[in-house]
Short mmCIF file of C-alpha atoms in Angstrom, two decimals:
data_model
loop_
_atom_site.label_atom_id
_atom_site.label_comp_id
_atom_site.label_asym_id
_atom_site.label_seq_id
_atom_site.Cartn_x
_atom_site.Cartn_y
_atom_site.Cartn_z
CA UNK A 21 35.96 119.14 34.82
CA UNK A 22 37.08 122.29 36.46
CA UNK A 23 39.94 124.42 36.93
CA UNK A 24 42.57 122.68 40.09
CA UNK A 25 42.93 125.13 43.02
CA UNK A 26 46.55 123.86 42.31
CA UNK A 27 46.90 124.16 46.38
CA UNK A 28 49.45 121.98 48.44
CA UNK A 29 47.68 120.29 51.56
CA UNK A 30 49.33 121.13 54.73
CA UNK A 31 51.54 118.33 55.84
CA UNK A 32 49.71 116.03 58.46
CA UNK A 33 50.90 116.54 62.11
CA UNK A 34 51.70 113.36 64.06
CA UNK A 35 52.41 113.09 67.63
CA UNK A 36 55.83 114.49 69.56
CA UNK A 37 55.90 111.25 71.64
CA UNK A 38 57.68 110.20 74.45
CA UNK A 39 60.94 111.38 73.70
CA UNK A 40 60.18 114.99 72.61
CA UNK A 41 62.67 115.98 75.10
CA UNK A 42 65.77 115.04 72.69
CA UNK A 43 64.59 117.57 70.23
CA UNK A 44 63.65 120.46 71.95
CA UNK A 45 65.26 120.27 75.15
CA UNK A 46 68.36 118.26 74.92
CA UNK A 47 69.78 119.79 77.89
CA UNK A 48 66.53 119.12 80.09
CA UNK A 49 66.86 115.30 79.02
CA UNK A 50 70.72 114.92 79.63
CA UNK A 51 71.71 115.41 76.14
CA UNK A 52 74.76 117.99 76.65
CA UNK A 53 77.25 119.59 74.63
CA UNK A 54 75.33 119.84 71.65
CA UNK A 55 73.46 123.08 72.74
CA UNK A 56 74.84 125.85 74.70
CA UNK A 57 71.26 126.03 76.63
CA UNK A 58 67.75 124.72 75.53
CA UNK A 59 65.85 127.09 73.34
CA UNK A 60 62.91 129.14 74.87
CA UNK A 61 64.31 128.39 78.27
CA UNK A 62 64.64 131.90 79.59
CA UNK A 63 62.08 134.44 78.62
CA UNK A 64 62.78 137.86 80.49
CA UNK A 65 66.47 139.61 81.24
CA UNK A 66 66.92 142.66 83.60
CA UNK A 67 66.13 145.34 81.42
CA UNK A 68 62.40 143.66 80.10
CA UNK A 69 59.60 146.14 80.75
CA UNK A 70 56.57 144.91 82.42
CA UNK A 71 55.30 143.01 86.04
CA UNK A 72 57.20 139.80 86.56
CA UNK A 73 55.40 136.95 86.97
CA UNK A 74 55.38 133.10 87.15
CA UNK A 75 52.69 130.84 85.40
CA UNK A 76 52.13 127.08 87.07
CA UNK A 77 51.01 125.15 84.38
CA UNK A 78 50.08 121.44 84.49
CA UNK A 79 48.06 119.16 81.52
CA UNK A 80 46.06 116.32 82.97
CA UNK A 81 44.04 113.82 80.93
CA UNK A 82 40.93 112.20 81.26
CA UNK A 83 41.62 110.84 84.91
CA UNK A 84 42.65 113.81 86.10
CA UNK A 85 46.73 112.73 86.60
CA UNK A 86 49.52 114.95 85.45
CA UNK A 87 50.97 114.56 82.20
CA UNK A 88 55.06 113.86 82.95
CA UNK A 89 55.96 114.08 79.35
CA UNK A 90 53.86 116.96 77.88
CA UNK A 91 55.76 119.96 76.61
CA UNK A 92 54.15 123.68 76.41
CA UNK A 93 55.13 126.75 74.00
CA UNK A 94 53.69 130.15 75.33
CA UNK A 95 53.44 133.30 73.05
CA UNK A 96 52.25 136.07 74.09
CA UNK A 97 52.82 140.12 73.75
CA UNK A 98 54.89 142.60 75.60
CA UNK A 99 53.56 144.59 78.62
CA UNK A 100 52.45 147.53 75.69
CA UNK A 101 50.38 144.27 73.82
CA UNK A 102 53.03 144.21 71.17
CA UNK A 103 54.34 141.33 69.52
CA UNK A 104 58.12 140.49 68.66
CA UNK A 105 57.21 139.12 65.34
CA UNK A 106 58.41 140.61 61.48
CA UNK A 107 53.79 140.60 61.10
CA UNK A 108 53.56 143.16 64.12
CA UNK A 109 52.84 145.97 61.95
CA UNK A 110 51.68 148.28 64.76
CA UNK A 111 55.40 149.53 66.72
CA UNK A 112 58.35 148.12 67.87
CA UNK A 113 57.63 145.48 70.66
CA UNK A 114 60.57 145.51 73.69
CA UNK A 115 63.36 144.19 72.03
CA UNK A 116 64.43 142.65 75.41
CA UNK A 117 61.35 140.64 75.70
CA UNK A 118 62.01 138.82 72.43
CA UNK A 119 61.08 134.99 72.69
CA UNK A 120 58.59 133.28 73.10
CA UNK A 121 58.77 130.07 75.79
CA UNK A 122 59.36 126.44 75.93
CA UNK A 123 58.94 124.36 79.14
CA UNK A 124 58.91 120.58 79.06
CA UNK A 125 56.98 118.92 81.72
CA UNK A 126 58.26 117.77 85.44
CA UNK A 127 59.00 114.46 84.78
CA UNK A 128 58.03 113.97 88.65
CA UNK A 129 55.21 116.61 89.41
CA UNK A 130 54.24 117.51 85.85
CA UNK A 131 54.33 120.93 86.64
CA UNK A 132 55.69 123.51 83.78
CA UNK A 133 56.87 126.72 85.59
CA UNK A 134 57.53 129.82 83.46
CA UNK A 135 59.10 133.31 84.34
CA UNK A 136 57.60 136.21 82.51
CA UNK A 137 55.98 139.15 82.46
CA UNK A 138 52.12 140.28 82.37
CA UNK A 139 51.36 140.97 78.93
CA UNK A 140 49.40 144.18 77.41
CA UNK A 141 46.07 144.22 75.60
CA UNK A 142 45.90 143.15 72.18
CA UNK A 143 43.36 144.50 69.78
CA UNK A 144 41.12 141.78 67.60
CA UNK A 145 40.58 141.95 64.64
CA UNK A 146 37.93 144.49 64.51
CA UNK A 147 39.66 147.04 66.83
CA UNK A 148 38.32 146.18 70.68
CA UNK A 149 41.11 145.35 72.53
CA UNK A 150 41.09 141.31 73.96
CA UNK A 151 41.71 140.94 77.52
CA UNK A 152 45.80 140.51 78.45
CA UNK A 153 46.70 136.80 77.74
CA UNK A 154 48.64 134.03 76.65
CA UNK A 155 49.45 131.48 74.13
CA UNK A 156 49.82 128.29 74.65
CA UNK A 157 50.42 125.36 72.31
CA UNK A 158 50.65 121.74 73.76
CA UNK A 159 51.89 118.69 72.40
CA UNK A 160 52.44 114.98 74.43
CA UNK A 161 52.47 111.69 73.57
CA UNK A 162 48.80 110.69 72.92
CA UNK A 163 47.95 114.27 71.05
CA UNK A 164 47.98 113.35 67.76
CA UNK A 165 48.33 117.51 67.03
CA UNK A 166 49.20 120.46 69.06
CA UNK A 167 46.70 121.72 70.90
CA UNK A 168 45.90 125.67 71.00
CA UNK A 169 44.54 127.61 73.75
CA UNK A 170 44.77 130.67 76.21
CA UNK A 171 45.49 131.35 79.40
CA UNK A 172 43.77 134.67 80.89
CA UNK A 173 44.25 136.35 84.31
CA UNK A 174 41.50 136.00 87.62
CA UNK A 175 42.87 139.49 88.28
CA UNK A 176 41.56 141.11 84.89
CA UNK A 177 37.72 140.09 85.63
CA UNK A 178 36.39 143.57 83.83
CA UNK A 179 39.33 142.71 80.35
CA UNK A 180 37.77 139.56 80.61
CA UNK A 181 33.77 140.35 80.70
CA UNK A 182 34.88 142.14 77.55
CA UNK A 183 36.89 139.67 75.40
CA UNK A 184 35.58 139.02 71.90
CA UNK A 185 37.16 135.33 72.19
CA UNK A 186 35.58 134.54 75.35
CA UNK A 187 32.57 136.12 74.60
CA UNK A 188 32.33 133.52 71.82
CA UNK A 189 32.44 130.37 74.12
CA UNK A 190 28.62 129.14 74.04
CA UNK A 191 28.19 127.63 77.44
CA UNK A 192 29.53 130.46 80.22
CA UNK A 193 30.23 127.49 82.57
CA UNK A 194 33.32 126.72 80.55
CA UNK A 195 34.89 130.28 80.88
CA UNK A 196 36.25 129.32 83.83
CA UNK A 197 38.85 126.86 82.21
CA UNK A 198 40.85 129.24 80.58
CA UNK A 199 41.77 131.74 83.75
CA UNK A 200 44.40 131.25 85.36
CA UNK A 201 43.83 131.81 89.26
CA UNK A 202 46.76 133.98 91.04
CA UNK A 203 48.86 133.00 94.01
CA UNK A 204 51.37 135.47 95.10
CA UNK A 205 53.37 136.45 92.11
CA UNK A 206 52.15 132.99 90.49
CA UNK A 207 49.07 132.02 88.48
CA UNK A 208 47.77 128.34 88.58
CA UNK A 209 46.03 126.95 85.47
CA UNK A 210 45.55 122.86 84.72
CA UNK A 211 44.78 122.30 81.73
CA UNK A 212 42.03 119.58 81.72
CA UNK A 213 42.03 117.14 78.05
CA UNK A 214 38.68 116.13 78.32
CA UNK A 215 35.83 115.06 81.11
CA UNK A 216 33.51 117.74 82.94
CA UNK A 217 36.19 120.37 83.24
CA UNK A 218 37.99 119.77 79.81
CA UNK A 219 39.71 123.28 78.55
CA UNK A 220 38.53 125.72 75.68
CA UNK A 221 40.58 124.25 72.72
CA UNK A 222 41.14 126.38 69.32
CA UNK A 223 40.77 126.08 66.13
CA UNK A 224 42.15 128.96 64.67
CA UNK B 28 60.20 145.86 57.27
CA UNK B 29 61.20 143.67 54.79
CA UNK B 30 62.49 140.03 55.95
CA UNK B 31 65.62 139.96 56.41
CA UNK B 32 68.03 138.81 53.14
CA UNK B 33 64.65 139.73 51.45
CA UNK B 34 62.65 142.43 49.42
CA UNK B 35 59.53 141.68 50.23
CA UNK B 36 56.99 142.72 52.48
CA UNK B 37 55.82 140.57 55.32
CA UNK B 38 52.75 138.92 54.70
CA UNK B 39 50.42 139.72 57.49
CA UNK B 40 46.79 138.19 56.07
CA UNK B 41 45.28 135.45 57.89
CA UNK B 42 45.48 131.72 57.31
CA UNK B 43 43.95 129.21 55.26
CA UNK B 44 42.07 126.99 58.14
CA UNK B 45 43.78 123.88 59.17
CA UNK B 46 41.82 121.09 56.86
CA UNK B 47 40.75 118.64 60.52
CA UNK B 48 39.74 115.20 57.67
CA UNK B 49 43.53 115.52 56.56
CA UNK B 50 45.14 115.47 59.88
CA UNK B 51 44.76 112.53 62.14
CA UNK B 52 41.77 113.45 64.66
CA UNK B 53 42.46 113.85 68.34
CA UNK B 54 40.99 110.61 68.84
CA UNK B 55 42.68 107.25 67.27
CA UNK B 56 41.86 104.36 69.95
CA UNK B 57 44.60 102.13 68.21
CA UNK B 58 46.72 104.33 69.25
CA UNK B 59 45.86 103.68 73.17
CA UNK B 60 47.41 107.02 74.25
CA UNK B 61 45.32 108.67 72.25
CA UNK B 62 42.03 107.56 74.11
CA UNK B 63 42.63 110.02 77.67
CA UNK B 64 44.56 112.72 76.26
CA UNK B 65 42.06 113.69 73.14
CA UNK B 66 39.47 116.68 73.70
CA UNK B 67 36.47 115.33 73.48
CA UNK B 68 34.65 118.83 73.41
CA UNK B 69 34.48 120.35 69.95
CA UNK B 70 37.06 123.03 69.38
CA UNK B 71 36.11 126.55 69.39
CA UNK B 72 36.53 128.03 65.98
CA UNK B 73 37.61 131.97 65.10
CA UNK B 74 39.28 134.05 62.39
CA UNK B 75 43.13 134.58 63.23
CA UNK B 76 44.02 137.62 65.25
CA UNK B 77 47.57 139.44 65.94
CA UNK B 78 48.11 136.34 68.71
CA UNK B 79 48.02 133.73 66.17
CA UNK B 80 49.62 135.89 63.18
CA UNK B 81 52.70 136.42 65.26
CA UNK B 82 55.56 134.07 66.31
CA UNK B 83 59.37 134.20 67.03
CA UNK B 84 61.44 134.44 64.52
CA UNK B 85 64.32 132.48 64.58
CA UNK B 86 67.98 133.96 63.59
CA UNK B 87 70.93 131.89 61.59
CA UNK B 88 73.14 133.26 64.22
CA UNK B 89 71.82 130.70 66.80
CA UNK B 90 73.00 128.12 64.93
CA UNK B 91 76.23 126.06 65.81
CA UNK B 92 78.50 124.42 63.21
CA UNK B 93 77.58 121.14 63.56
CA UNK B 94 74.13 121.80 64.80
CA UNK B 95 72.89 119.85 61.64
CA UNK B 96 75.06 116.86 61.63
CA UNK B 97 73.98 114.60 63.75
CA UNK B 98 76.65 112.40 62.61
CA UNK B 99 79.22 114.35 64.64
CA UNK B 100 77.66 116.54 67.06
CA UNK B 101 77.70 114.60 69.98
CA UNK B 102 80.74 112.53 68.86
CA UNK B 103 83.82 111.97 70.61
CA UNK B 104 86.75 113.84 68.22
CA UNK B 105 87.46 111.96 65.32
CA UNK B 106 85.03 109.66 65.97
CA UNK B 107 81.04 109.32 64.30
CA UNK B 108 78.14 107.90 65.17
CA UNK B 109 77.14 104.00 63.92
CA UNK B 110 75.07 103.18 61.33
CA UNK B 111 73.66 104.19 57.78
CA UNK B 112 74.66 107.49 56.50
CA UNK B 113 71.85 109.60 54.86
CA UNK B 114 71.36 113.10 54.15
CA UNK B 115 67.76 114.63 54.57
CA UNK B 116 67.20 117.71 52.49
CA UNK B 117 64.31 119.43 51.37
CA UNK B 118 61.90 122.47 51.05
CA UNK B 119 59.64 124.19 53.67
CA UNK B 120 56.80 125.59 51.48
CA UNK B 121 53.23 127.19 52.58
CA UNK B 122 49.64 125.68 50.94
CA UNK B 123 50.54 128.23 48.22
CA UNK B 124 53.40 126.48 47.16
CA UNK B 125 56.20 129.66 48.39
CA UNK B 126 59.09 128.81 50.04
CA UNK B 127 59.20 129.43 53.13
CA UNK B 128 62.46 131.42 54.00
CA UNK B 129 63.85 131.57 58.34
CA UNK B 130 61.52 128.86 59.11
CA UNK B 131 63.43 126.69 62.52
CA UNK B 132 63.40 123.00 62.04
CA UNK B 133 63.87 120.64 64.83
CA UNK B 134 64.54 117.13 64.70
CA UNK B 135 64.66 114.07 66.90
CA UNK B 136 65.53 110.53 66.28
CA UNK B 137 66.48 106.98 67.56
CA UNK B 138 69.68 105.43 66.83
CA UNK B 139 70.37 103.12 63.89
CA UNK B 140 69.06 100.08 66.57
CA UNK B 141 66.30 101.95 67.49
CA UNK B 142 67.38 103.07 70.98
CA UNK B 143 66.91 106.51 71.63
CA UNK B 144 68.79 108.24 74.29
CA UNK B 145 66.71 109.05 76.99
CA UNK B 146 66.22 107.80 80.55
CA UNK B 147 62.92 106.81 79.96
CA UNK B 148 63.59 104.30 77.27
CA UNK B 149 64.18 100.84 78.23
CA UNK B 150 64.87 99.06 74.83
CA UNK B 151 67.28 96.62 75.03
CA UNK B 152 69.05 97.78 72.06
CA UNK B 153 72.05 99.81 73.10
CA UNK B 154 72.68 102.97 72.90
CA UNK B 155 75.97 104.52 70.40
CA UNK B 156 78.22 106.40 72.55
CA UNK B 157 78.66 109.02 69.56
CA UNK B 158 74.80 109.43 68.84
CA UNK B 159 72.87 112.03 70.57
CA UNK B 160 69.89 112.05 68.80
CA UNK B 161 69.50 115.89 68.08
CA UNK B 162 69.52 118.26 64.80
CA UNK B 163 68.29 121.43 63.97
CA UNK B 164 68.57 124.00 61.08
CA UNK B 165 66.93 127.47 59.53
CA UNK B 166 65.71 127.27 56.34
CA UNK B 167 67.68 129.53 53.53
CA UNK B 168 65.78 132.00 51.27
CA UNK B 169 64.08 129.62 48.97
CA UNK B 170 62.85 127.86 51.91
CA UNK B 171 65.23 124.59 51.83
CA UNK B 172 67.63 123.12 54.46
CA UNK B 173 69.31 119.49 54.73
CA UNK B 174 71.03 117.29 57.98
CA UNK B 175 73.17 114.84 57.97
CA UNK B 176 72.70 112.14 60.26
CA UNK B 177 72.23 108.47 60.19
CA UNK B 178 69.14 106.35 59.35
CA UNK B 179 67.35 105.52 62.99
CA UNK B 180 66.04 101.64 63.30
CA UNK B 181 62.50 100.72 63.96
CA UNK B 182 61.78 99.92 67.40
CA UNK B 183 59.07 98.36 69.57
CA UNK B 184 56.77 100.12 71.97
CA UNK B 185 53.64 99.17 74.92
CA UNK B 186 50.86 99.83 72.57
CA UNK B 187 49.70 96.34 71.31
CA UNK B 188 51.44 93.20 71.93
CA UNK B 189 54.02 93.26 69.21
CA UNK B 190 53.57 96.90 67.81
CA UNK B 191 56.82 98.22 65.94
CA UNK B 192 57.14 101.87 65.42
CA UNK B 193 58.81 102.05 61.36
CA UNK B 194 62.39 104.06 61.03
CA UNK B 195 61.43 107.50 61.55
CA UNK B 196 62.48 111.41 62.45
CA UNK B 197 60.42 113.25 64.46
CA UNK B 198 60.22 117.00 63.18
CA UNK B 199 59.20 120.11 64.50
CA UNK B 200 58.59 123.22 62.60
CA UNK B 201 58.35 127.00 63.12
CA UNK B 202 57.21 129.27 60.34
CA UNK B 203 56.78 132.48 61.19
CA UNK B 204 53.13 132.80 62.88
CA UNK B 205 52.07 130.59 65.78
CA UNK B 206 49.26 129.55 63.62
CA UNK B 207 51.83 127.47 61.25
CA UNK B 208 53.40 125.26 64.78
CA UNK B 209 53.63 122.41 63.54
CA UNK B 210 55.01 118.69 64.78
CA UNK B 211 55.44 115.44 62.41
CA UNK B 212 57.07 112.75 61.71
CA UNK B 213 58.91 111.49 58.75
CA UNK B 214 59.25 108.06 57.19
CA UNK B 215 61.69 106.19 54.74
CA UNK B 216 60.07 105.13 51.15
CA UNK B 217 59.34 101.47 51.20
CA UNK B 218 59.36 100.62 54.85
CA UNK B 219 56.75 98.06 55.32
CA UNK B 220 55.87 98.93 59.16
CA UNK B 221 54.52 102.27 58.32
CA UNK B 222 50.72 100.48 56.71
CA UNK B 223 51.13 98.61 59.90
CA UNK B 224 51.75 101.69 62.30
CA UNK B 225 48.84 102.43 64.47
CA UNK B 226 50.27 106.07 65.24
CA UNK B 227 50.58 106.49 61.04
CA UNK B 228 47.19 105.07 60.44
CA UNK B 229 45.80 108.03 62.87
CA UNK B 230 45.97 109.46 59.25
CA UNK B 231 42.98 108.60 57.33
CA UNK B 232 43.93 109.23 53.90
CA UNK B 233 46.56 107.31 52.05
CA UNK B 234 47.92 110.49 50.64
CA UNK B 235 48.20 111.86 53.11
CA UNK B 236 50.35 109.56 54.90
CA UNK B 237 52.21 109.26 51.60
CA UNK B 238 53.25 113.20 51.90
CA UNK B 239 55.52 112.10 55.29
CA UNK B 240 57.13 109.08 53.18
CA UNK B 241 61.09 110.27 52.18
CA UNK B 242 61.53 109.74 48.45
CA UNK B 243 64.98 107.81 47.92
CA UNK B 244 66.99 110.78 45.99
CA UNK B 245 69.99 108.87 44.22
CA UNK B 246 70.84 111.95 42.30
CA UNK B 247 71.67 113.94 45.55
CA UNK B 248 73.44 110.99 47.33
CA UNK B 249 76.97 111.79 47.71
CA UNK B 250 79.32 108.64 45.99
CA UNK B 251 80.70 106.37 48.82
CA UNK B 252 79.72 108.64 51.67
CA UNK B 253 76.29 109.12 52.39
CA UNK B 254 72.14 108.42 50.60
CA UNK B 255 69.92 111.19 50.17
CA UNK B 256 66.17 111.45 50.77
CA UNK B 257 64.22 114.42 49.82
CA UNK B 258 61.46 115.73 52.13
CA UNK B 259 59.14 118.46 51.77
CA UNK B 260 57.29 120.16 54.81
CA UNK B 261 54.30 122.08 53.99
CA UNK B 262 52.88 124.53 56.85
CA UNK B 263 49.51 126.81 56.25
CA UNK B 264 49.55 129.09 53.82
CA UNK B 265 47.62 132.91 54.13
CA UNK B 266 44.93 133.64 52.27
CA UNK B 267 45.55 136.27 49.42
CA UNK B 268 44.34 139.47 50.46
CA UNK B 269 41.32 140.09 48.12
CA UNK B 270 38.88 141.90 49.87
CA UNK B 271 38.98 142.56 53.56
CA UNK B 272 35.33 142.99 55.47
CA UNK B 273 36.75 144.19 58.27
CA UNK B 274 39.88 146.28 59.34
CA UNK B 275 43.13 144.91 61.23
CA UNK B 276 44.13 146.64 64.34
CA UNK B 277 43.11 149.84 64.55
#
């Protein structure tokens, strides 16, 4: 016998099914008068520092259809790369950029729209700064737990040559699933489950 | 800066990595969902850095009064919703066993027949004119929090023929990285459709399904109002900074 590393196990995740909707966006779902407005809903005011910008962001599974009841989380830094978190050690992020975003699938379209602003760069862990980008965490019926991954910019190409995360994707040809392409104001990025063009998924 | 109602530091040190055998895995074909919407690519592994270390933080002040009664919040005056009264209380800890203090809980559930309100369900059961369906709370100092609310019924969903879903509350948790985002589900001690669920059996190991089983708390029920269960949430815990190879930031 040995000593016990006396360590609790994480509790096991378990899908947000159908109905995620009730919890986290009540309003969205027709659930009102219980919360002034659902949380996450509204990322930037008029005083937030940075270039505005919308992110188009669908989740399609192994057909290629929309999701209609995912739901996605972004979190991302402010247009200096700081975060609005008590563990951002290095400065005082832009206090009116504080949340982080919650968008619940069109139940129609499947299409999860966000306003926000382009974030800064972000240093890794060893100092180089990573290319600007984006959070996302993604939960559905079907995903048994939430899945992490980034979205990065097709107008940041030389950030991007340089990123220590996407520098440590093995097969270049994937790359491409985690850049969002702009359109106007807008960037596009699907987010593919699985099949030939399935997304960079983290486990971090 | 010190949390807030706190003396202590932040903790800014990576996490412990998520343990993949304890969790269900993407894939669970008896759960039919499961089978198009898992990666089927293996994930892509690193160290935490300031984007996963971070996440919104989550004030008391957002709170309303009733915000974790879900006996009453979406009640008509004077009136409450139908059905078994419980109250769920318990800790939010890390792998270390520490509280874990401003963490936002979120919960979801059916009504006491099972129905839950939302345009996409078609049960047959009805739905409780004073039931909404939605809770949430913020976690004191020693990491606990309780609801009030009443006990949801099973209910039956397109999966197999004649699968039942056991009474349940869906829960989601923030703690205060994106790292700890975490989603579950919790379910009532001695409910015999939970061996049977094909969405709990996703889980592989029987303790580990037992840690989302409620325990049956008679000491905390309240006399001739409402039951108790106790329910502990544990999110990833960061590793103790012993020695560091490499430096943070700058």
């Amino acid at each position: 016998m040995t000593q016990s590393l006396d360590r609790l196990k994480e509790s096991p995740s378990q899908t947000a099914g159908p109905y995620v909707h009730i919890g986290l966006t009540p309003n969205f779902c027709g659930i009102g008068g219980v919360y002034p407005a659902d949380l996450g809903a509204s990322m930037v005011n008029d005083k937030t520092k940075g270039e505005r910008i919308g992110l188009e962001i669908r989740v399609l599974d192994g057909t290629g259809t929309p999701l209609r009841d995912a739901l996605i989380e972004i979190w991302q830094a402010d247009a200096n790369g700081l975060y609005n978190s008590p563990a951002e050690l290095r400065g005082a992020a832009d206090p009116d950029f504080p949340r982080w975003g919650r968008c619940p699938s069109d139940m129609e379209t499947g299409l999860c729209t966000f306003q926000t602003i382009k974030p800064g760069r972000v240093p890794f862990r060893d100092g180089r700064l990573m290319a600007p980008h984006v959070s996302l965490w993604i939960v559905a019926r079907g995903i048994n737990i939430g899945l992490h991954t980034r979205l990065y910019f097709s107008d940041e190409a030389k950030a991007n040559a340089e990123d220590p995360i996407l520098a440590r994707i093995e097969h270049p040809v994937r790359v491409p699933t985690l850049i969002a392409e702009r359109k106007g104001d807008s960037y596009i990025f699907d987010v593919h489950l699985q099949g030939e063009k399935e997304t960079v998924f983290f486990d971090s | 800066m010190p949390e807030p109602g706190s003396n202590r530091m932040p903790e800014t040190g990576a996490f412990f990595q998520r343990d993949r055998t304890w969790h269900p895995p993407v894939l669970t074909p008896d759960y039919k969902t499961s089978v198009l919407r898992s990666p089927q690519k293996a994930l892509l592994a690193f160290d935490n850095t300031a984007s996963e270390l971070t996440g919104p933080v989550f004030g008391h002040a957002m709170l309303g009064e009733l915000d974790n009664d879900l006996i009453h919040n979406f009640a008509r005056p004077g009136e409450s919703a139908i059905g078994e009264r419980i109250i769920v209380y318990g800790r939010v800890l890390d792998e270390r066993g520490k509280g874990v203090p401003g963490a936002l809980l979120e919960f979801w559930q059916a009504n006491s027949g099972g129905r839950y309100r939302h345009k996409k369900d078609g049960y047959l059961a009805p739905l409780d004119p004073n039931f909404g369906g939605c809770g949430r709370t913020i976690t004191g100092e020693d990491g606990g929090y309780a609801f009030r609310t009443v006990k949801p019924g099973p209910y039956p969903w397109p999966n197999g023929p004649n699968d039942w879903r056991p009474s349940h509350i869906h829960f989601s948790i923030f703690g205060h990285a994106f790292a700890q985002r975490l989603i579950t589900q919790m379910y009532f001690e001695g409910d015999p459709l939970i061996w049977h669920c094909p969405i709990v059996r996703g889980i592989r190991d029987k303790p580990a399904i037992e840690t989302l089983i409620a325990v049956l708390d008679m000491q905390a029920t309240i006399p001739m109002d409402a039951r108790a269960y106790k329910f502990d949430i544990v999110l990833r815990g960061r590793r103790a900074s012993l020695f560091e190879n490499r430096p943070e930031g700058n």
